[in-house]
Coordinates of C-alpha atoms and ligand atoms in Angstrom, one line a residue:
M1458 CA -54.2 32.4 25.8
N1459 CA -55.7 29.7 27.9
V1460 CA -56.9 27.4 25.1
P1461 CA -53.6 27.2 23.1
K1462 CA -51.9 26.4 26.4
K1463 CA -54.2 23.4 26.9
M1464 CA -53.7 22.5 23.3
R1465 CA -50.0 22.6 23.8
L1466 CA -50.2 20.4 26.9
L1467 CA -52.4 18.0 25.0
L1468 CA -50.0 17.9 22.1
F1469 CA -47.2 17.3 24.5
L1470 CA -49.0 14.4 26.1
V1471 CA -49.9 12.8 22.8
S1472 CA -46.3 13.1 21.6
Q1473 CA -45.0 11.5 24.8
M1474 CA -47.5 8.6 24.4
L1475 CA -46.3 8.2 20.8
I1476 CA -42.7 8.0 21.9
F1477 CA -43.6 5.6 24.6
A1478 CA -45.5 3.4 22.1
L1479 CA -42.6 3.5 19.7
V1480 CA -40.0 2.6 22.3
F1481 CA -42.2 -0.1 23.6
H1482 CA -42.7 -1.5 20.1
V1483 CA -39.0 -1.5 19.4
Y1484 CA -38.4 -3.2 22.8
D1485 CA -41.1 -5.7 22.2
H1486 CA -39.8 -6.3 18.7
N1487 CA -36.3 -7.1 20.0
V1488 CA -37.6 -9.4 22.7
H1489 CA -39.7 -11.3 20.2
S1490 CA -37.3 -11.0 17.2
K1491 CA -37.2 -14.8 16.9
S1492 CA -40.8 -14.9 15.7
T1493 CA -40.4 -12.1 13.1
Q1494 CA -38.9 -12.5 9.6
E1495 CA -35.8 -10.4 10.1
E1496 CA -32.4 -12.2 10.2
P1497 CA -32.1 -14.0 13.5
K1498 CA -29.5 -12.6 15.8
P1499 CA -26.7 -15.0 16.6
V1500 CA -27.1 -16.9 19.9
H1501 CA -24.2 -16.6 22.4
V1502 CA -23.7 -19.4 24.8
L1503 CA -21.3 -19.3 27.8
V1504 CA -20.6 -22.6 29.3
L1505 CA -19.5 -21.6 32.8
S1506 CA -17.8 -24.2 34.9
S1507 CA -14.6 -25.1 36.8
W1508 CA -11.6 -27.3 36.0
R1509 CA -12.2 -31.1 35.9
S1510 CA -15.9 -30.8 35.9
G1511 CA -16.7 -32.3 32.5
S1512 CA -16.8 -29.0 30.7
S1513 CA -14.7 -30.3 27.8
F1514 CA -17.3 -32.8 27.1
I1515 CA -20.1 -30.3 27.1
G1516 CA -17.9 -28.1 25.0
E1517 CA -17.5 -31.0 22.5
L1518 CA -21.3 -31.6 22.5
F1519 CA -21.7 -28.0 21.3
G1520 CA -18.5 -27.8 19.2
Q1521 CA -19.4 -30.8 17.0
H1522 CA -22.8 -29.3 16.1
P1523 CA -22.7 -27.9 12.5
D1524 CA -24.4 -24.6 13.6
V1525 CA -21.9 -23.8 16.3
F1526 CA -18.7 -21.9 16.4
Y1527 CA -17.0 -23.1 19.6
L1528 CA -13.9 -22.0 21.4
M1529 CA -12.5 -23.7 24.5
E1530 CA -11.4 -21.4 27.4
P1531 CA -10.4 -18.3 25.5
A1532 CA -9.5 -16.6 28.8
W1533 CA -6.6 -19.0 29.1
H1534 CA -4.7 -16.4 27.1
V1535 CA -5.5 -13.7 29.6
W1536 CA -4.4 -15.8 32.6
M1537 CA -1.3 -17.1 31.0
T1538 CA -0.2 -13.5 30.2
F1539 CA -0.6 -12.5 33.9
T1540 CA 0.5 -15.5 35.9
Q1541 CA 1.4 -13.4 38.9
S1542 CA -2.0 -11.9 39.1
T1543 CA -5.2 -12.9 40.9
A1544 CA -8.5 -14.2 39.6
R1545 CA -10.2 -11.1 40.9
S1546 CA -8.0 -8.6 39.1
L1547 CA -8.3 -10.5 35.8
H1548 CA -12.1 -10.8 35.9
M1549 CA -12.9 -7.7 33.8
A1550 CA -10.2 -8.5 31.2
V1551 CA -11.8 -11.9 30.9
R1552 CA -15.3 -10.5 30.7
D1553 CA -14.2 -8.0 27.9
L1554 CA -12.4 -10.7 26.0
L1555 CA -15.5 -12.9 26.1
R1556 CA -17.7 -10.1 24.8
A1557 CA -15.3 -9.4 21.9
V1558 CA -15.1 -13.1 21.0
F1559 CA -18.8 -13.5 21.1
L1560 CA -19.0 -10.7 18.5
C1561 CA -16.3 -12.4 16.4
D1562 CA -13.8 -9.7 17.0
M1563 CA -10.6 -11.7 17.4
S1564 CA -8.3 -8.7 17.4
V1565 CA -8.8 -8.8 21.2
F1566 CA -6.3 -11.7 21.3
D1567 CA -3.6 -9.3 20.2
A1568 CA -3.0 -8.2 23.7
Y1569 CA -2.4 -11.8 24.8
M1570 CA -0.3 -13.3 22.0
K1571 CA 3.2 -12.9 20.9
P1572 CA 3.7 -10.3 18.1
G1573 CA 4.5 -11.7 14.7
P1574 CA 2.7 -14.0 12.3
R1575 CA -0.1 -16.1 13.7
S1576 CA -2.1 -19.1 12.6
Q1577 CA -5.3 -20.4 14.0
S1578 CA -3.2 -22.8 16.0
S1579 CA -2.1 -19.8 18.1
L1580 CA -5.4 -20.3 19.9
F1581 CA -5.5 -22.5 23.0
Q1582 CA -6.9 -25.9 22.1
W1583 CA -8.1 -24.6 18.8
E1584 CA -8.5 -28.2 17.5
D1585 CA -11.4 -28.7 19.9
S1586 CA -13.4 -26.4 17.6
R1587 CA -14.9 -28.3 14.7
A1588 CA -15.6 -25.0 13.1
L1589 CA -11.8 -24.4 12.8
C1590 CA -11.5 -27.7 11.0
S1591 CA -14.1 -27.2 8.3
P1592 CA -15.0 -24.4 5.8
P1593 CA -14.4 -21.5 5.7
A1594 CA -11.5 -22.1 8.2
C1595 CA -10.1 -25.3 6.7
S1596 CA -11.4 -27.0 3.6
L1597 CA -10.2 -30.5 4.4
F1598 CA -13.2 -31.7 6.3
P1599 CA -16.9 -31.3 5.6
R1600 CA -18.9 -29.0 7.8
G1601 CA -21.6 -31.3 8.8
K1602 CA -19.6 -34.3 10.1
I1603 CA -18.0 -35.3 13.4
I1604 CA -14.4 -34.4 13.1
P1605 CA -11.8 -36.1 15.3
K1606 CA -9.5 -33.5 16.7
A1607 CA -6.3 -35.4 16.2
H1608 CA -7.0 -35.4 12.4
C1609 CA -7.8 -31.7 12.5
K1610 CA -4.7 -30.8 14.4
L1611 CA -2.6 -32.6 11.9
L1612 CA -4.1 -31.0 8.8
C1613 CA -5.5 -27.6 9.7
S1614 CA -3.0 -26.0 12.0
R1615 CA -1.4 -23.8 9.3
Q1616 CA -4.5 -21.8 8.5
P1617 CA -4.0 -18.1 9.0
F1618 CA -5.4 -16.5 12.1
E1619 CA -7.8 -14.4 10.0
V1620 CA -9.9 -17.4 9.2
V1621 CA -11.0 -17.6 12.9
E1622 CA -13.0 -14.4 12.5
E1623 CA -14.4 -15.4 9.2
A1624 CA -15.5 -18.8 10.5
C1625 CA -17.0 -17.3 13.6
R1626 CA -19.2 -14.9 11.4
S1627 CA -20.6 -17.8 9.5
Y1628 CA -22.4 -19.5 12.4
S1629 CA -25.7 -18.9 14.1
H1630 CA -24.3 -19.9 17.5
V1631 CA -21.1 -18.9 19.2
V1632 CA -20.3 -21.1 22.2
L1633 CA -17.5 -20.4 24.6
K1634 CA -16.5 -22.6 27.5
E1635 CA -14.8 -20.9 30.4
V1636 CA -13.5 -22.0 33.8
R1637 CA -11.9 -18.7 34.9
I1638 CA -14.9 -16.8 36.1
F1639 CA -15.7 -16.8 39.9
N1640 CA -18.8 -14.6 40.1
L1641 CA -21.7 -13.6 38.1
Q1642 CA -21.6 -9.9 38.8
S1643 CA -18.8 -9.3 36.3
L1644 CA -21.1 -10.8 33.7
Y1645 CA -24.2 -8.7 34.3
P1646 CA -23.3 -6.2 31.6
L1647 CA -23.1 -9.0 29.1
L1648 CA -26.5 -10.4 30.1
T1649 CA -28.1 -7.1 29.3
D1650 CA -26.0 -6.1 26.4
P1651 CA -28.3 -5.4 23.4
S1652 CA -25.6 -6.6 20.9
L1653 CA -25.5 -10.0 22.6
N1654 CA -28.0 -12.7 23.0
L1655 CA -26.3 -14.4 25.9
H1656 CA -27.3 -17.8 27.4
I1657 CA -25.4 -19.3 30.3
V1658 CA -25.0 -23.0 30.9
H1659 CA -23.7 -23.5 34.4
L1660 CA -22.1 -26.9 34.7
V1661 CA -21.3 -28.2 38.2
R1662 CA -19.9 -31.4 39.5
D1663 CA -19.6 -33.2 42.8
P1664 CA -16.7 -31.5 44.6
R1665 CA -15.4 -34.9 45.8
A1666 CA -15.1 -36.0 42.2
V1667 CA -13.6 -32.7 41.2
F1668 CA -11.0 -33.0 43.9
R1669 CA -10.0 -36.5 43.0
S1670 CA -9.6 -35.5 39.4
R1671 CA -7.6 -32.4 40.3
E1672 CA -5.3 -34.5 42.4
R1673 CA -4.4 -36.5 39.3
T1674 CA -3.7 -33.4 37.3
T1675 CA -1.9 -31.2 39.8
G1676 CA 1.0 -30.3 37.6
E1677 CA -1.2 -29.3 34.6
L1678 CA -3.3 -27.1 36.9
M1679 CA -0.5 -25.5 38.8
L1680 CA -0.3 -22.1 37.1
D1681 CA -4.1 -21.7 37.3
S1682 CA -4.2 -22.8 41.0
R1683 CA -1.6 -20.3 41.8
I1684 CA -3.7 -17.5 40.3
V1685 CA -6.8 -18.9 42.1
M1686 CA -4.9 -18.8 45.5
G1687 CA -3.5 -15.3 45.1
Q1688 CA -1.4 -14.4 48.2
H1689 CA -2.3 -17.7 49.9
W1690 CA 0.0 -19.4 47.4
Y1691 CA 2.9 -18.1 49.5
T1692 CA 1.6 -18.7 53.0
L1693 CA -0.4 -22.0 52.9
K1694 CA 1.2 -25.3 53.6
K1695 CA 1.5 -27.5 50.4
E1696 CA -0.9 -30.1 51.7
D1697 CA -3.6 -27.5 52.5
Q1698 CA -3.4 -25.7 49.2
P1699 CA -5.7 -28.1 47.2
Y1700 CA -8.4 -27.7 49.9
Y1701 CA -8.1 -24.0 49.8
V1702 CA -8.5 -24.0 46.0
M1703 CA -11.6 -26.3 46.4
Q1704 CA -13.0 -23.9 48.9
I1705 CA -12.8 -21.0 46.5
I1706 CA -14.2 -23.1 43.6
C1707 CA -17.1 -24.3 45.7
Q1708 CA -17.9 -20.9 47.0
S1709 CA -17.9 -19.4 43.5
Q1710 CA -20.1 -22.1 42.1
L1711 CA -22.6 -21.4 44.9
D1712 CA -22.3 -17.6 44.5
I1713 CA -23.1 -17.9 40.8
Y1714 CA -26.1 -20.1 41.5
K1715 CA -27.5 -17.8 44.1
A1716 CA -26.8 -14.6 42.2
I1717 CA -29.0 -15.9 39.4
Q1718 CA -31.9 -16.2 41.7
S1719 CA -31.8 -12.6 42.6
L1720 CA -32.0 -11.5 39.0
P1721 CA -35.3 -10.5 37.2
K1722 CA -37.2 -13.5 35.8
V1723 CA -36.4 -12.5 32.2
L1724 CA -32.7 -12.8 33.0
Q1725 CA -33.1 -16.0 35.0
Q1726 CA -34.3 -17.6 31.8
R1727 CA -30.9 -17.0 30.4
Y1728 CA -29.5 -19.5 32.8
L1729 CA -29.5 -23.3 32.8
L1730 CA -27.9 -25.4 35.6
L1731 CA -26.6 -28.8 34.7
R1732 CA -25.0 -31.3 37.0
Y1733 CA -22.4 -33.4 35.3
E1734 CA -23.7 -36.5 37.1
D1735 CA -27.1 -36.0 35.5
L1736 CA -25.5 -35.8 32.1
V1737 CA -23.6 -39.0 32.7
R1738 CA -26.7 -40.8 33.8
A1739 CA -28.9 -39.7 30.9
P1740 CA -26.6 -38.4 28.2
L1741 CA -29.1 -38.3 25.4
A1742 CA -31.9 -36.7 27.4
Q1743 CA -29.6 -34.1 28.9
T1744 CA -27.9 -33.3 25.6
S1745 CA -31.4 -32.8 24.1
R1746 CA -32.2 -30.5 27.0
L1747 CA -29.0 -28.4 26.3
Y1748 CA -29.6 -28.1 22.6
D1749 CA -33.2 -27.3 23.2
Y1750 CA -32.3 -24.5 25.5
V1751 CA -30.2 -22.7 23.0
G1752 CA -32.3 -23.5 19.9
L1753 CA -30.1 -26.2 18.3
K1754 CA -31.5 -29.3 16.6
F1755 CA -30.4 -32.7 17.9
L1756 CA -29.5 -34.0 14.5
P1757 CA -29.5 -37.8 13.9
H1758 CA -25.7 -38.1 13.4
L1759 CA -25.2 -36.3 16.7
Q1760 CA -27.5 -38.6 18.5
T1761 CA -25.6 -41.7 17.3
W1762 CA -22.3 -40.0 18.2
V1763 CA -23.4 -39.1 21.7
Y1764 CA -24.8 -42.6 22.1
N1765 CA -21.5 -44.1 20.9
I1766 CA -19.1 -41.9 22.9
T1767 CA -20.9 -42.3 26.2
R1768 CA -20.6 -46.1 25.8
G1769 CA -16.9 -45.9 25.1
K1770 CA -17.2 -46.3 21.4
G1771 CA -16.0 -42.8 20.7
M1772 CA -13.3 -41.7 18.4
G1773 CA -10.4 -40.1 20.2
D1774 CA -10.4 -38.5 23.6
H1775 CA -13.2 -36.9 25.4
A1776 CA -14.1 -36.0 29.0
F1777 CA -15.6 -39.4 29.5
H1778 CA -12.1 -40.8 29.0
T1779 CA -13.6 -44.1 28.4
S1780 CA -12.1 -46.5 26.0
A1781 CA -14.2 -49.3 27.4
R1782 CA -14.9 -48.1 30.9
D1783 CA -18.4 -47.0 31.7
A1784 CA -18.7 -43.2 32.2
L1785 CA -21.1 -43.7 35.1
N1786 CA -18.5 -45.8 36.9
V1787 CA -15.8 -43.1 36.2
S1788 CA -18.0 -40.4 37.7
Q1789 CA -18.2 -42.5 40.9
A1790 CA -14.4 -43.1 41.1
W1791 CA -14.0 -41.0 44.2
R1792 CA -16.1 -43.5 46.0
W1793 CA -13.4 -46.1 46.1
S1794 CA -10.2 -44.1 45.4
L1795 CA -10.4 -41.2 47.9
P1796 CA -9.7 -41.9 51.5
Y1797 CA -12.6 -41.1 53.7
E1798 CA -10.6 -38.5 55.7
K1799 CA -10.3 -36.4 52.5
V1800 CA -13.9 -36.9 51.7
S1801 CA -14.9 -35.8 55.1
R1802 CA -12.6 -32.7 55.0
L1803 CA -14.1 -31.7 51.6
Q1804 CA -17.6 -32.1 52.9
N1805 CA -16.7 -29.6 55.6
I1806 CA -15.3 -27.1 53.1
C1807 CA -17.9 -27.5 50.4
G1808 CA -20.9 -28.5 52.5
D1809 CA -23.0 -25.5 51.6
T1810 CA -22.5 -25.9 47.9
M1811 CA -23.1 -29.6 48.1
K1812 CA -26.4 -29.0 50.0
W1813 CA -27.7 -26.5 47.4
L1814 CA -26.7 -28.5 44.4
G1815 CA -28.0 -31.9 45.7
Y1816 CA -24.8 -33.8 46.6
R1817 CA -25.4 -35.7 49.8
Y1818 CA -22.8 -36.2 52.5
V1819 CA -21.3 -39.6 53.2
R1820 CA -21.2 -40.3 56.9
S1821 CA -18.8 -43.2 57.1
E1822 CA -16.2 -45.0 55.1
Q1823 CA -18.5 -48.0 54.8
D1824 CA -21.2 -45.9 53.2
Q1825 CA -18.7 -44.3 50.9
R1826 CA -17.6 -47.7 49.5
N1827 CA -21.1 -49.1 49.3
L1828 CA -22.0 -48.6 45.7
S1829 CA -25.6 -49.5 46.2
L1830 CA -26.0 -46.2 48.1
D1831 CA -26.6 -43.2 45.9
F1832 CA -25.3 -39.8 47.1
L1833 CA -26.9 -37.8 44.3
S1834 CA -30.2 -36.2 45.2
T1835 CA -32.9 -36.1 42.7
W1836 CA -33.0 -32.6 41.5
N1837 CA -36.0 -30.6 40.8
F1838 CA -35.2 -27.2 39.3
P1839 CA -36.6 -24.8 41.8
E1840 CA -39.9 -23.4 40.4
Q1841 CA -38.8 -24.3 36.9
V1842 CA -37.5 -20.8 36.5
F1843 CA -34.3 -22.2 35.1
Q1844 CA -36.1 -23.6 32.2
N1845 CA -36.2 -21.8 28.9
G1846 CA -39.8 -20.7 28.4
G1847 CA -41.4 -23.8 29.8
N1848 CA -39.4 -26.4 27.8
S1849 CA -40.1 -29.6 29.6
V1850 CA -37.4 -31.6 31.3
P1851 CA -37.0 -34.9 29.5
T1852 CA -38.9 -37.7 31.2
S1853 CA -35.8 -39.8 31.7
Y1854 CA -34.2 -36.9 33.5
H1855 CA -35.0 -38.2 37.0
S1856 CA -33.8 -41.7 36.3
Ligands
LIG582 C1 -21.2 -45.3 16.2 O1 -20.7 -46.6 16.4 C2 -20.9 -47.5 15.3 C3 -20.5 -48.9 15.7 O2 -19.2 -48.8 16.3 C4 -20.2 -47.0 14.1 O3 -20.5 -47.8 13.0 C5 -20.8 -45.6 13.7 O4 -20.0 -45.0 12.6 C6 -20.6 -44.7 14.9 N1 -21.3 -43.4 14.6 C7 -20.9 -42.2 15.0 C8 -21.6 -41.1 14.5 O5 -19.9 -42.1 15.8
LIG583 C1 -15.6 -49.5 38.2 O1 -14.2 -49.4 37.9 C2 -13.4 -49.9 38.9 C3 -11.9 -49.6 38.7 O2 -11.7 -49.4 37.3 C4 -13.6 -51.4 39.1 O3 -12.8 -51.9 40.1 C5 -15.1 -51.6 39.4 O4 -15.4 -53.0 39.4 C6 -16.0 -50.9 38.4 N1 -17.4 -51.0 38.9 C7 -18.4 -51.3 38.1 C8 -19.7 -51.3 38.7 O5 -18.3 -51.4 36.9
LIG584 C1 -25.0 -51.3 51.4 O1 -26.2 -50.6 51.4 C2 -27.4 -51.4 51.2 C3 -28.6 -50.4 51.1 O2 -28.7 -49.6 52.2 C4 -27.5 -52.3 52.4 O3 -28.6 -53.1 52.4 C5 -26.2 -53.1 52.5 O4 -26.2 -53.9 53.7 C6 -25.0 -52.3 52.5 N1 -23.8 -53.1 52.4 C7 -22.8 -53.0 53.2 C8 -21.6 -53.9 52.9 O5 -22.7 -52.1 54.1

């Protein structure tokens, strides 16, 4: 009686070890699937930012890449369906929408669009997606070329909505840009979701520059601002509202940044922080860093294109908004166009965020206007944990 019992125990232990080995093997296999022969899983990239922070430009950098299916702010549809709601109560709907879109399930938009026939132009800013301007979505432009969105808008708007899903499925990378997310917690399930391969690019910008840019687009941003403010929309004085919105934006940018640091190392590698100002100062090096991070090649025609548009030789509009002006100059516009009182008030509201992200305070109007002073700190990514597997920072990065 004794011996078989020991045998049974032994058999049990061996079987447990086998199961463990198998599970570990499968896990290991998933983690390293890039290096095996099986079909690579699509890469999902979320460009996480706020309004007026240069995210359209980053979106375009991804969107023009021939391996990328890009959509600009899909959660716009959620917010515009519930304009009386608050950012907090819409978070989960936004999260679930992003997940569906990453998996190319476009039926999720059904809840947020009018019933009846749809075309791909039912999507917010669809023409920002080169993928919706080239095959299989639209056959009028070749897939591997830079496509000006004005041309696309003119010629591809009638394509049926179904092509969006078909197009999405034909790319190795799905990139979504979103400004309507205020914490990272709601995204945790996506970071660990085995059907996703999520990478987050967190784009931040000097709050003083964001504020200035928002001031010039108040009307455009009104519905969104109202949702951001929630109940405060009704109680705050008109002149205080923009500062309150900035306070929420700054706090959320900092929360996201800090939340990442409390995650396991493996997940931290799914995150890359980018300051808009660094991109403006070294567009080619930073674009290269972005592409590298998500496994995209910086193709020669894209290099010329980035070089051109950041010098005002671009075709059409882009976040640099430069027809001839220098992007670097534009990024400093707050220095001469914002009154010092506003700058000072913003520094009080957003001080913590500025400190963490390397935006230095100005202490006087004289310093603010003195363009030979630089208020951007050189930024060393803490412990390099935000780098993808040791990819090096381009040498020109600290210029
Ligand atoms: C870049 O600019 C040059 C000179 O204006 C132009 O000939 C070229 O076609 C542009 N290339 C791209 C990819 O935008
Ligand atoms: C930047 O632009 C402003 C306004 O357009 C102009 O007054 C200023 O001279 C420019 N500065 C530089 C360094 O180009
Ligand atoms: C601007 O800053 C530089 C560098 O600190 C300084 O030498 C110069 O005197 C300043 N100019 C003015 C007008 O304050």
